[in-house]
Amino acid sequence: MKKLPVIIFFVLITSCRVFSQNAGLYDTDTKPQLISKQFSFTEGPAVDKKGNVFFTDQPNNKIWKYGTDGKFSVFLDSAGRSNGMYFDGKGNLITCADAKGELWSVNPKGKVEVLLKDFNGHIFNGPNDVWVRPGDKGIYITDPYYQRDYWTRTKSDLDGQKVYYLPKGKHEAVIVDDKLKQPNGIIGTADGKNLYVADIGDNKTYRYDINPDGTLSNRILFITQGCDGMTIDRQGNVYLCGNGVTIVNPKGEKIAHIAIDEPWTANICFGGKNKDVLFITASKAVYTFKMNVKGVN
């Protein structure tokens, strides 16, 4: 019984420490704002230089734009069943078009260029998420296998689910990690030195060093939690999607959780003119959440 007050004191001190970390990221009374629920399944939010957010409604095969003026518009019909997306430095939208297992670049006018259509003659499983290395030095993609009802194929054409890298100016990808069970979310740091990859199949997220040639080294376990999509802020905190949004500091410690009232939270990015509003795709809906910290892109 004499140890109980000490335990309570420790818990209170720990709780206060975590709370103080959370308070700097967003106001404690901030709630997720539902802005639309007109979709079938939302995914892949990506922000352009002006703060407009583009996202997919994958079952309906469209890419939507949510402007900084708060208005929705269709950016691209017949969007290749695009999933994860990310803008390059030239304003092209890089998309994981998993209808045919391709990687696309879509210019601001909606013109499509296929960057990748296979790996050594084999169809990709279904490119899922993507990150563009700063300076347009190359593109990283995750390639898990999720059977789609719009595919005619019923099994993988490859011998695993891997992470690939497409070097700048090249037309063939290279494998940079083939040891994951089911890689999904991916994001890198603003300085281009580190990459985070979620192995949702093994409920883990890893951090890598990025070598000058784009290959990866020094893989370490960042946190024992996998996720769907992810993003990162200017403080280096990583945001993991799945059961709401879990915020993890650069040390791999959970410091906050944003509950989203939907069956699944798929993906996330920072948007808005100041890049200080989380744009969250969750099941049939999209939400915003005001932050006190900004995104890196």
PDB file of C-alpha atoms in Angstrom:
ATOM      1  CA  MET A   1       0.000   0.000   0.000  1.00  0.00           C
ATOM      2  CA  LYS A   2       2.869   2.385   0.730  1.00  0.00           C
ATOM      3  CA  LYS A   3       4.016   2.127  -2.905  1.00  0.00           C
ATOM      4  CA  LEU A   4       0.650   3.195  -4.310  1.00  0.00           C
ATOM      5  CA  PRO A   5       1.144   6.967  -3.933  1.00  0.00           C
ATOM      6  CA  VAL A   6       4.511   6.681  -5.661  1.00  0.00           C
ATOM      7  CA  ILE A   7       2.926   4.805  -8.571  1.00  0.00           C
ATOM      8  CA  ILE A   8       0.111   7.338  -8.837  1.00  0.00           C
ATOM      9  CA  PHE A   9       2.631  10.196  -8.729  1.00  0.00           C
ATOM     10  CA  PHE A  10       4.661   8.563 -11.527  1.00  0.00           C
ATOM     11  CA  VAL A  11       1.561   8.096 -13.691  1.00  0.00           C
ATOM     12  CA  LEU A  12       0.503  11.704 -13.143  1.00  0.00           C
ATOM     13  CA  ILE A  13       3.955  13.030 -13.982  1.00  0.00           C
ATOM     14  CA  THR A  14       4.111  10.853 -17.119  1.00  0.00           C
ATOM     15  CA  SER A  15       0.626  11.936 -18.185  1.00  0.00           C
ATOM     16  CA  CYS A  16       1.511  15.597 -17.686  1.00  0.00           C
ATOM     17  CA  ARG A  17       4.687  15.184 -19.740  1.00  0.00           C
ATOM     18  CA  VAL A  18       2.811  13.577 -22.636  1.00  0.00           C
ATOM     19  CA  PHE A  19       0.038  16.169 -22.398  1.00  0.00           C
ATOM     20  CA  SER A  20       2.553  18.990 -22.583  1.00  0.00           C
ATOM     21  CA  GLN A  21       3.985  17.475 -25.754  1.00  0.00           C
ATOM     22  CA  ASN A  22       0.524  17.212 -27.283  1.00  0.00           C
ATOM     23  CA  ALA A  23      -0.486  20.753 -26.440  1.00  0.00           C
ATOM     24  CA  GLY A  24       2.084  22.251 -28.771  1.00  0.00           C
ATOM     25  CA  LEU A  25       0.765  20.395 -31.810  1.00  0.00           C
ATOM     26  CA  TYR A  26      -2.880  21.460 -31.672  1.00  0.00           C
ATOM     27  CA  ASP A  27      -5.319  23.154 -29.322  1.00  0.00           C
ATOM     28  CA  THR A  28      -6.831  20.637 -26.931  1.00  0.00           C
ATOM     29  CA  ASP A  29     -10.395  21.662 -27.847  1.00  0.00           C
ATOM     30  CA  THR A  30      -9.817  21.137 -31.589  1.00  0.00           C
ATOM     31  CA  LYS A  31     -12.105  18.544 -33.179  1.00  0.00           C
ATOM     32  CA  PRO A  32     -11.975  16.902 -36.624  1.00  0.00           C
ATOM     33  CA  GLN A  33     -14.261  18.751 -39.024  1.00  0.00           C
ATOM     34  CA  LEU A  34     -16.279  16.632 -41.455  1.00  0.00           C
ATOM     35  CA  ILE A  35     -16.271  18.492 -44.763  1.00  0.00           C
ATOM     36  CA  SER A  36     -17.841  15.904 -47.068  1.00  0.00           C
ATOM     37  CA  LYS A  37     -19.224  12.389 -47.056  1.00  0.00           C
ATOM     38  CA  GLN A  38     -20.221  11.976 -50.700  1.00  0.00           C
ATOM     39  CA  PHE A  39     -17.614   9.396 -51.697  1.00  0.00           C
ATOM     40  CA  SER A  40     -17.257   5.592 -51.725  1.00  0.00           C
ATOM     41  CA  PHE A  41     -13.709   5.279 -50.315  1.00  0.00           C
ATOM     42  CA  THR A  42     -11.258   8.149 -50.045  1.00  0.00           C
ATOM     43  CA  GLU A  43      -7.484   7.791 -50.268  1.00  0.00           C
ATOM     44  CA  GLY A  44      -4.180   9.323 -51.276  1.00  0.00           C
ATOM     45  CA  PRO A  45      -4.323  13.013 -50.280  1.00  0.00           C
ATOM     46  CA  ALA A  46      -1.493  15.126 -51.697  1.00  0.00           C
ATOM     47  CA  VAL A  47      -0.929  18.868 -51.474  1.00  0.00           C
ATOM     48  CA  ASP A  48       0.334  21.179 -54.205  1.00  0.00           C
ATOM     49  CA  LYS A  49       2.500  24.263 -53.673  1.00  0.00           C
ATOM     50  CA  LYS A  50      -0.540  26.504 -53.193  1.00  0.00           C
ATOM     51  CA  GLY A  51      -2.045  24.288 -50.501  1.00  0.00           C
ATOM     52  CA  ASN A  52      -4.781  22.690 -52.610  1.00  0.00           C
ATOM     53  CA  VAL A  53      -5.346  19.048 -51.720  1.00  0.00           C
ATOM     54  CA  PHE A  54      -5.920  16.310 -54.297  1.00  0.00           C
ATOM     55  CA  PHE A  55      -7.335  12.950 -53.227  1.00  0.00           C
ATOM     56  CA  THR A  56      -8.872   9.852 -54.748  1.00  0.00           C
ATOM     57  CA  ASP A  57     -12.263   8.222 -54.596  1.00  0.00           C
ATOM     58  CA  GLN A  58     -10.837   4.897 -55.671  1.00  0.00           C
ATOM     59  CA  PRO A  59     -14.022   2.824 -56.223  1.00  0.00           C
ATOM     60  CA  ASN A  60     -15.400   5.599 -58.449  1.00  0.00           C
ATOM     61  CA  ASN A  61     -12.045   5.999 -60.232  1.00  0.00           C
ATOM     62  CA  LYS A  62     -11.719   9.758 -59.766  1.00  0.00           C
ATOM     63  CA  ILE A  63      -9.166  12.206 -58.434  1.00  0.00           C
ATOM     64  CA  TRP A  64     -10.747  15.160 -56.660  1.00  0.00           C
ATOM     65  CA  LYS A  65      -9.393  18.594 -55.801  1.00  0.00           C
ATOM     66  CA  TYR A  66     -10.234  20.361 -52.553  1.00  0.00           C
ATOM     67  CA  GLY A  67      -9.187  23.945 -53.088  1.00  0.00           C
ATOM     68  CA  THR A  68      -7.970  26.437 -50.532  1.00  0.00           C
ATOM     69  CA  ASP A  69     -11.287  28.191 -51.232  1.00  0.00           C
ATOM     70  CA  GLY A  70     -13.109  25.212 -49.698  1.00  0.00           C
ATOM     71  CA  LYS A  71     -14.599  24.029 -52.992  1.00  0.00           C
ATOM     72  CA  PHE A  72     -14.535  20.504 -54.440  1.00  0.00           C
ATOM     73  CA  SER A  73     -13.985  19.724 -58.119  1.00  0.00           C
ATOM     74  CA  VAL A  74     -13.084  16.643 -60.150  1.00  0.00           C
ATOM     75  CA  PHE A  75      -9.488  16.884 -61.355  1.00  0.00           C
ATOM     76  CA  LEU A  76      -9.323  13.591 -63.266  1.00  0.00           C
ATOM     77  CA  ASP A  77     -11.873  11.041 -64.429  1.00  0.00           C
ATOM     78  CA  SER A  78     -10.633   7.569 -65.372  1.00  0.00           C
ATOM     79  CA  ALA A  79      -7.856   7.932 -62.820  1.00  0.00           C
ATOM     80  CA  GLY A  80      -6.398   4.425 -63.109  1.00  0.00           C
ATOM     81  CA  ARG A  81      -7.896   3.519 -59.715  1.00  0.00           C
ATOM     82  CA  SER A  82      -5.255   5.759 -58.189  1.00  0.00           C
ATOM     83  CA  ASN A  83      -4.369   5.182 -54.561  1.00  0.00           C
ATOM     84  CA  GLY A  84      -1.426   6.971 -52.882  1.00  0.00           C
ATOM     85  CA  MET A  85      -0.257  10.224 -54.473  1.00  0.00           C
ATOM     86  CA  TYR A  86       2.451  12.872 -54.042  1.00  0.00           C
ATOM     87  CA  PHE A  87       3.464  16.020 -55.932  1.00  0.00           C
ATOM     88  CA  ASP A  88       6.891  16.377 -57.476  1.00  0.00           C
ATOM     89  CA  GLY A  89       8.771  19.675 -57.586  1.00  0.00           C
ATOM     90  CA  LYS A  90       7.414  20.553 -61.039  1.00  0.00           C
ATOM     91  CA  GLY A  91       3.781  20.353 -59.973  1.00  0.00           C
ATOM     92  CA  ASN A  92       3.090  16.935 -61.468  1.00  0.00           C
ATOM     93  CA  LEU A  93       0.916  14.601 -59.422  1.00  0.00           C
ATOM     94  CA  ILE A  94       2.634  11.221 -59.024  1.00  0.00           C
ATOM     95  CA  THR A  95      -0.025   8.541 -58.548  1.00  0.00           C
ATOM     96  CA  CYS A  96      -0.119   4.843 -57.721  1.00  0.00           C
ATOM     97  CA  ALA A  97      -2.497   3.723 -60.460  1.00  0.00           C
ATOM     98  CA  ASP A  98      -3.223   0.155 -59.424  1.00  0.00           C
ATOM     99  CA  ALA A  99      -5.849  -0.634 -62.081  1.00  0.00           C
ATOM    100  CA  LYS A 100      -3.002  -1.998 -64.197  1.00  0.00           C
ATOM    101  CA  GLY A 101      -0.238  -1.878 -61.582  1.00  0.00           C
ATOM    102  CA  GLU A 102       1.299   1.338 -62.891  1.00  0.00           C
ATOM    103  CA  LEU A 103       2.942   4.510 -61.617  1.00  0.00           C
ATOM    104  CA  TRP A 104       1.695   7.703 -63.267  1.00  0.00           C
ATOM    105  CA  SER A 105       2.741  11.317 -63.530  1.00  0.00           C
ATOM    106  CA  VAL A 106      -0.211  13.645 -64.147  1.00  0.00           C
ATOM    107  CA  ASN A 107       0.567  17.210 -65.175  1.00  0.00           C
ATOM    108  CA  PRO A 108      -1.530  20.182 -63.970  1.00  0.00           C
ATOM    109  CA  LYS A 109      -3.723  19.928 -67.074  1.00  0.00           C
ATOM    110  CA  GLY A 110      -4.531  16.267 -66.402  1.00  0.00           C
ATOM    111  CA  LYS A 111      -2.269  14.726 -69.044  1.00  0.00           C
ATOM    112  CA  VAL A 112      -1.042  11.284 -67.971  1.00  0.00           C
ATOM    113  CA  GLU A 113       2.455   9.883 -68.439  1.00  0.00           C
ATOM    114  CA  VAL A 114       3.121   6.279 -67.392  1.00  0.00           C
ATOM    115  CA  LEU A 115       6.391   6.168 -65.446  1.00  0.00           C
ATOM    116  CA  LEU A 116       6.312   2.455 -64.586  1.00  0.00           C
ATOM    117  CA  LYS A 117       4.154  -0.364 -65.911  1.00  0.00           C
ATOM    118  CA  ASP A 118       6.028  -3.452 -64.718  1.00  0.00           C
ATOM    119  CA  PHE A 119       9.118  -4.782 -62.982  1.00  0.00           C
ATOM    120  CA  ASN A 120      11.332  -6.867 -65.255  1.00  0.00           C
ATOM    121  CA  GLY A 121       8.285  -7.782 -67.321  1.00  0.00           C
ATOM    122  CA  HIS A 122       6.118  -8.711 -64.334  1.00  0.00           C
ATOM    123  CA  ILE A 123       3.029  -6.735 -63.325  1.00  0.00           C
ATOM    124  CA  PHE A 124       3.388  -4.893 -60.038  1.00  0.00           C
ATOM    125  CA  ASN A 125       1.135  -6.151 -57.260  1.00  0.00           C
ATOM    126  CA  GLY A 126      -0.606  -2.804 -57.023  1.00  0.00           C
ATOM    127  CA  PRO A 127       1.462   0.304 -56.238  1.00  0.00           C
ATOM    128  CA  ASN A 128      -0.053   1.614 -53.027  1.00  0.00           C
ATOM    129  CA  ASP A 129       1.758   4.650 -51.698  1.00  0.00           C
ATOM    130  CA  VAL A 130       4.463   6.965 -52.963  1.00  0.00           C
ATOM    131  CA  TRP A 131       6.974   9.568 -51.862  1.00  0.00           C
ATOM    132  CA  VAL A 132       9.106  11.821 -54.057  1.00  0.00           C
ATOM    133  CA  ARG A 133      12.649  12.456 -52.880  1.00  0.00           C
ATOM    134  CA  PRO A 134      13.356  16.213 -52.446  1.00  0.00           C
ATOM    135  CA  GLY A 135      14.821  17.797 -55.546  1.00  0.00           C
ATOM    136  CA  ASP A 136      12.982  15.251 -57.700  1.00  0.00           C
ATOM    137  CA  LYS A 137      15.929  12.902 -57.236  1.00  0.00           C
ATOM    138  CA  GLY A 138      13.739   9.802 -57.398  1.00  0.00           C
ATOM    139  CA  ILE A 139      10.484   8.152 -56.360  1.00  0.00           C
ATOM    140  CA  TYR A 140       9.816   5.484 -53.725  1.00  0.00           C
ATOM    141  CA  ILE A 141       6.748   3.251 -53.902  1.00  0.00           C
ATOM    142  CA  THR A 142       5.290   0.467 -51.802  1.00  0.00           C
ATOM    143  CA  ASP A 143       3.809  -2.517 -53.613  1.00  0.00           C
ATOM    144  CA  PRO A 144       1.615  -4.714 -51.390  1.00  0.00           C
ATOM    145  CA  TYR A 145      -0.918  -7.143 -52.816  1.00  0.00           C
ATOM    146  CA  TYR A 146      -4.581  -6.384 -52.142  1.00  0.00           C
ATOM    147  CA  GLN A 147      -6.948  -8.301 -54.397  1.00  0.00           C
ATOM    148  CA  ARG A 148      -9.199  -5.844 -56.269  1.00  0.00           C
ATOM    149  CA  ASP A 149     -12.633  -6.637 -57.628  1.00  0.00           C
ATOM    150  CA  TYR A 150     -11.787  -4.718 -60.819  1.00  0.00           C
ATOM    151  CA  TRP A 151      -8.832  -6.997 -61.644  1.00  0.00           C
ATOM    152  CA  THR A 152      -9.032 -10.062 -63.862  1.00  0.00           C
ATOM    153  CA  ARG A 153      -5.893 -11.525 -62.229  1.00  0.00           C
ATOM    154  CA  THR A 154      -6.301 -13.415 -58.974  1.00  0.00           C
ATOM    155  CA  LYS A 155      -2.713 -13.764 -57.772  1.00  0.00           C
ATOM    156  CA  SER A 156       0.553 -11.871 -57.691  1.00  0.00           C
ATOM    157  CA  ASP A 157       2.911 -11.948 -60.664  1.00  0.00           C
ATOM    158  CA  LEU A 158       5.851 -11.243 -58.335  1.00  0.00           C
ATOM    159  CA  ASP A 159       7.620 -13.187 -55.596  1.00  0.00           C
ATOM    160  CA  GLY A 160       6.837 -10.854 -52.726  1.00  0.00           C
ATOM    161  CA  GLN A 161       5.605  -7.470 -51.567  1.00  0.00           C
ATOM    162  CA  LYS A 162       8.409  -4.936 -51.736  1.00  0.00           C
ATOM    163  CA  VAL A 163       9.552  -1.341 -51.658  1.00  0.00           C
ATOM    164  CA  TYR A 164      10.896   0.058 -54.940  1.00  0.00           C
ATOM    165  CA  TYR A 165      12.862   3.109 -56.000  1.00  0.00           C
ATOM    166  CA  LEU A 166      12.707   4.798 -59.388  1.00  0.00           C
ATOM    167  CA  PRO A 167      15.864   6.909 -59.871  1.00  0.00           C
ATOM    168  CA  LYS A 168      15.564  10.253 -61.593  1.00  0.00           C
ATOM    169  CA  GLY A 169      15.548   9.925 -65.375  1.00  0.00           C
ATOM    170  CA  LYS A 170      15.297   6.133 -65.300  1.00  0.00           C
ATOM    171  CA  HIS A 171      12.546   3.872 -66.606  1.00  0.00           C
ATOM    172  CA  GLU A 172      13.239   0.811 -64.469  1.00  0.00           C
ATOM    173  CA  ALA A 173      12.688   0.544 -60.721  1.00  0.00           C
ATOM    174  CA  VAL A 174      15.073  -1.120 -58.297  1.00  0.00           C
ATOM    175  CA  ILE A 175      14.176  -3.056 -55.140  1.00  0.00           C
ATOM    176  CA  VAL A 176      15.272  -1.247 -51.978  1.00  0.00           C
ATOM    177  CA  ASP A 177      13.616  -3.539 -49.403  1.00  0.00           C
ATOM    178  CA  ASP A 178      12.321  -7.067 -49.985  1.00  0.00           C
ATOM    179  CA  LYS A 179      12.122  -8.139 -46.334  1.00  0.00           C
ATOM    180  CA  LEU A 180       8.725  -6.694 -45.399  1.00  0.00           C
ATOM    181  CA  LYS A 181       5.511  -8.656 -45.123  1.00  0.00           C
ATOM    182  CA  GLN A 182       3.114  -6.063 -46.538  1.00  0.00           C
ATOM    183  CA  PRO A 183       4.555  -2.551 -46.998  1.00  0.00           C
ATOM    184  CA  ASN A 184       1.996   0.227 -47.180  1.00  0.00           C
ATOM    185  CA  GLY A 185       2.410   3.813 -45.973  1.00  0.00           C
ATOM    186  CA  ILE A 186       5.572   5.712 -46.871  1.00  0.00           C
ATOM    187  CA  ILE A 187       6.972   9.172 -46.156  1.00  0.00           C
ATOM    188  CA  GLY A 188      10.382  10.797 -46.019  1.00  0.00           C
ATOM    189  CA  THR A 189      11.964  13.681 -44.164  1.00  0.00           C
ATOM    190  CA  ALA A 190      12.266  17.172 -45.604  1.00  0.00           C
ATOM    191  CA  ASP A 191      16.052  16.906 -45.879  1.00  0.00           C
ATOM    192  CA  GLY A 192      15.773  13.668 -47.841  1.00  0.00           C
ATOM    193  CA  LYS A 193      17.989  11.790 -45.395  1.00  0.00           C
ATOM    194  CA  ASN A 194      15.465   9.367 -43.893  1.00  0.00           C
ATOM    195  CA  LEU A 195      12.543   7.273 -45.086  1.00  0.00           C
ATOM    196  CA  TYR A 196       9.697   5.771 -43.059  1.00  0.00           C
ATOM    197  CA  VAL A 197       7.850   2.682 -44.302  1.00  0.00           C
ATOM    198  CA  ALA A 198       4.925   0.996 -42.585  1.00  0.00           C
ATOM    199  CA  ASP A 199       4.721  -2.793 -42.730  1.00  0.00           C
ATOM    200  CA  ILE A 200       1.005  -3.025 -42.059  1.00  0.00           C
ATOM    201  CA  GLY A 201       1.094  -6.810 -42.448  1.00  0.00           C
ATOM    202  CA  ASP A 202       3.508  -7.129 -39.521  1.00  0.00           C
ATOM    203  CA  ASN A 203       2.217  -4.147 -37.506  1.00  0.00           C
ATOM    204  CA  LYS A 204       5.552  -2.319 -37.590  1.00  0.00           C
ATOM    205  CA  THR A 205       6.950   0.918 -38.975  1.00  0.00           C
ATOM    206  CA  TYR A 206      10.625   1.237 -39.909  1.00  0.00           C
ATOM    207  CA  ARG A 207      13.034   4.106 -40.461  1.00  0.00           C
ATOM    208  CA  TYR A 208      15.869   3.967 -43.000  1.00  0.00           C
ATOM    209  CA  ASP A 209      18.819   6.099 -43.971  1.00  0.00           C
ATOM    210  CA  ILE A 210      18.689   7.197 -47.598  1.00  0.00           C
ATOM    211  CA  ASN A 211      22.026   6.812 -49.366  1.00  0.00           C
ATOM    212  CA  PRO A 212      23.178   9.305 -52.033  1.00  0.00           C
ATOM    213  CA  ASP A 213      22.261   6.823 -54.792  1.00  0.00           C
ATOM    214  CA  GLY A 214      18.746   6.366 -53.378  1.00  0.00           C
ATOM    215  CA  THR A 215      19.293   2.935 -51.888  1.00  0.00           C
ATOM    216  CA  LEU A 216      18.386   2.378 -48.242  1.00  0.00           C
ATOM    217  CA  SER A 217      20.502   1.339 -45.270  1.00  0.00           C
ATOM    218  CA  ASN A 218      20.432   1.109 -41.473  1.00  0.00           C
ATOM    219  CA  ARG A 219      16.828  -0.037 -41.174  1.00  0.00           C
ATOM    220  CA  ILE A 220      15.621   0.274 -37.590  1.00  0.00           C
ATOM    221  CA  LEU A 221      12.283  -0.432 -35.952  1.00  0.00           C
ATOM    222  CA  PHE A 222      10.693   2.983 -35.437  1.00  0.00           C
ATOM    223  CA  ILE A 223       7.530   1.824 -33.660  1.00  0.00           C
ATOM    224  CA  THR A 224       5.610  -1.413 -33.181  1.00  0.00           C
ATOM    225  CA  GLN A 225       2.589  -0.163 -35.067  1.00  0.00           C
ATOM    226  CA  GLY A 226       1.818  -0.436 -38.738  1.00  0.00           C
ATOM    227  CA  CYS A 227      -0.412   1.926 -40.638  1.00  0.00           C
ATOM    228  CA  ASP A 228      -2.079   2.766 -43.908  1.00  0.00           C
ATOM    229  CA  GLY A 229      -1.042   6.237 -45.061  1.00  0.00           C
ATOM    230  CA  MET A 230       1.275   8.610 -43.217  1.00  0.00           C
ATOM    231  CA  THR A 231       2.670  12.120 -43.222  1.00  0.00           C
ATOM    232  CA  ILE A 232       5.281  14.138 -41.325  1.00  0.00           C
ATOM    233  CA  ASP A 233       5.464  17.640 -39.846  1.00  0.00           C
ATOM    234  CA  ARG A 234       8.295  20.164 -39.619  1.00  0.00           C
ATOM    235  CA  GLN A 235       9.189  18.982 -36.120  1.00  0.00           C
ATOM    236  CA  GLY A 236       9.772  15.479 -37.471  1.00  0.00           C
ATOM    237  CA  ASN A 237       6.647  13.970 -35.915  1.00  0.00           C
ATOM    238  CA  VAL A 238       5.156  11.134 -37.977  1.00  0.00           C
ATOM    239  CA  TYR A 239       1.387  10.712 -38.376  1.00  0.00           C
ATOM    240  CA  LEU A 240       0.123   7.128 -38.770  1.00  0.00           C
ATOM    241  CA  CYS A 241      -3.344   6.359 -40.145  1.00  0.00           C
ATOM    242  CA  GLY A 242      -5.599   3.407 -39.388  1.00  0.00           C
ATOM    243  CA  ASN A 243      -7.641   3.594 -36.213  1.00  0.00           C
ATOM    244  CA  GLY A 244      -7.762   7.370 -36.374  1.00  0.00           C
ATOM    245  CA  VAL A 245      -4.431   9.205 -36.487  1.00  0.00           C
ATOM    246  CA  THR A 246      -1.555   8.370 -34.140  1.00  0.00           C
ATOM    247  CA  ILE A 247       1.205  10.979 -33.804  1.00  0.00           C
ATOM    248  CA  VAL A 248       4.696   9.685 -33.038  1.00  0.00           C
ATOM    249  CA  ASN A 249       7.703  11.861 -32.236  1.00  0.00           C
ATOM    250  CA  PRO A 250      11.122  11.344 -33.883  1.00  0.00           C
ATOM    251  CA  LYS A 251      12.146   9.057 -31.001  1.00  0.00           C
ATOM    252  CA  GLY A 252       9.330   6.635 -31.823  1.00  0.00           C
ATOM    253  CA  GLU A 253       7.160   7.652 -28.851  1.00  0.00           C
ATOM    254  CA  LYS A 254       3.398   8.047 -29.200  1.00  0.00           C
ATOM    255  CA  ILE A 255       2.536  11.599 -28.186  1.00  0.00           C
ATOM    256  CA  ALA A 256      -1.033  12.090 -29.414  1.00  0.00           C
ATOM    257  CA  HIS A 257      -4.034  10.428 -31.008  1.00  0.00           C
ATOM    258  CA  ILE A 258      -6.765  12.034 -33.100  1.00  0.00           C
ATOM    259  CA  ALA A 259      -9.952   9.977 -33.087  1.00  0.00           C
ATOM    260  CA  ILE A 260     -11.904   9.933 -36.354  1.00  0.00           C
ATOM    261  CA  ASP A 261     -15.509   8.754 -36.246  1.00  0.00           C
ATOM    262  CA  GLU A 262     -15.217   6.431 -39.247  1.00  0.00           C
ATOM    263  CA  PRO A 263     -14.559   2.679 -39.689  1.00  0.00           C
ATOM    264  CA  TRP A 264     -11.099   3.313 -41.163  1.00  0.00           C
ATOM    265  CA  THR A 265      -8.750   6.257 -41.534  1.00  0.00           C
ATOM    266  CA  ALA A 266      -6.812   5.650 -44.733  1.00  0.00           C
ATOM    267  CA  ASN A 267      -4.471   8.551 -45.364  1.00  0.00           C
ATOM    268  CA  ILE A 268      -3.428  12.072 -44.479  1.00  0.00           C
ATOM    269  CA  CYS A 269      -1.493  15.160 -45.537  1.00  0.00           C
ATOM    270  CA  PHE A 270      -0.999  18.763 -44.479  1.00  0.00           C
ATOM    271  CA  GLY A 271      -2.896  21.227 -46.656  1.00  0.00           C
ATOM    272  CA  GLY A 272      -4.195  24.784 -46.762  1.00  0.00           C
ATOM    273  CA  LYS A 273      -2.402  27.997 -47.687  1.00  0.00           C
ATOM    274  CA  ASN A 274      -0.136  27.719 -44.644  1.00  0.00           C
ATOM    275  CA  LYS A 275       0.190  23.908 -44.705  1.00  0.00           C
ATOM    276  CA  ASP A 276      -1.145  23.828 -41.138  1.00  0.00           C
ATOM    277  CA  VAL A 277      -4.393  21.905 -41.648  1.00  0.00           C
ATOM    278  CA  LEU A 278      -4.503  18.125 -41.649  1.00  0.00           C
ATOM    279  CA  PHE A 279      -6.577  16.739 -44.514  1.00  0.00           C
ATOM    280  CA  ILE A 280      -7.751  13.264 -43.573  1.00  0.00           C
ATOM    281  CA  THR A 281      -9.312  10.661 -45.869  1.00  0.00           C
ATOM    282  CA  ALA A 282     -11.452   8.236 -43.892  1.00  0.00           C
ATOM    283  CA  SER A 283     -13.786   5.651 -45.427  1.00  0.00           C
ATOM    284  CA  LYS A 284     -16.495   7.570 -47.346  1.00  0.00           C
ATOM    285  CA  ALA A 285     -15.515  10.916 -45.870  1.00  0.00           C
ATOM    286  CA  VAL A 286     -12.890  13.631 -45.735  1.00  0.00           C
ATOM    287  CA  TYR A 287     -12.040  15.661 -42.632  1.00  0.00           C
ATOM    288  CA  THR A 288      -9.855  18.618 -41.718  1.00  0.00           C
ATOM    289  CA  PHE A 289      -8.063  19.251 -38.429  1.00  0.00           C
ATOM    290  CA  LYS A 290      -6.345  22.551 -37.558  1.00  0.00           C
ATOM    291  CA  MET A 291      -2.776  22.213 -36.302  1.00  0.00           C
ATOM    292  CA  ASN A 292      -0.238  24.500 -34.641  1.00  0.00           C
ATOM    293  CA  VAL A 293       2.560  22.889 -36.635  1.00  0.00           C
ATOM    294  CA  LYS A 294       3.083  22.788 -40.394  1.00  0.00           C
ATOM    295  CA  GLY A 295       3.729  20.005 -42.862  1.00  0.00           C
ATOM    296  CA  VAL A 296       7.063  19.653 -44.603  1.00  0.00           C
ATOM    297  CA  ASN A 297       5.878  19.911 -48.198  1.00  0.00           C
TER     298      ASN A 297
END
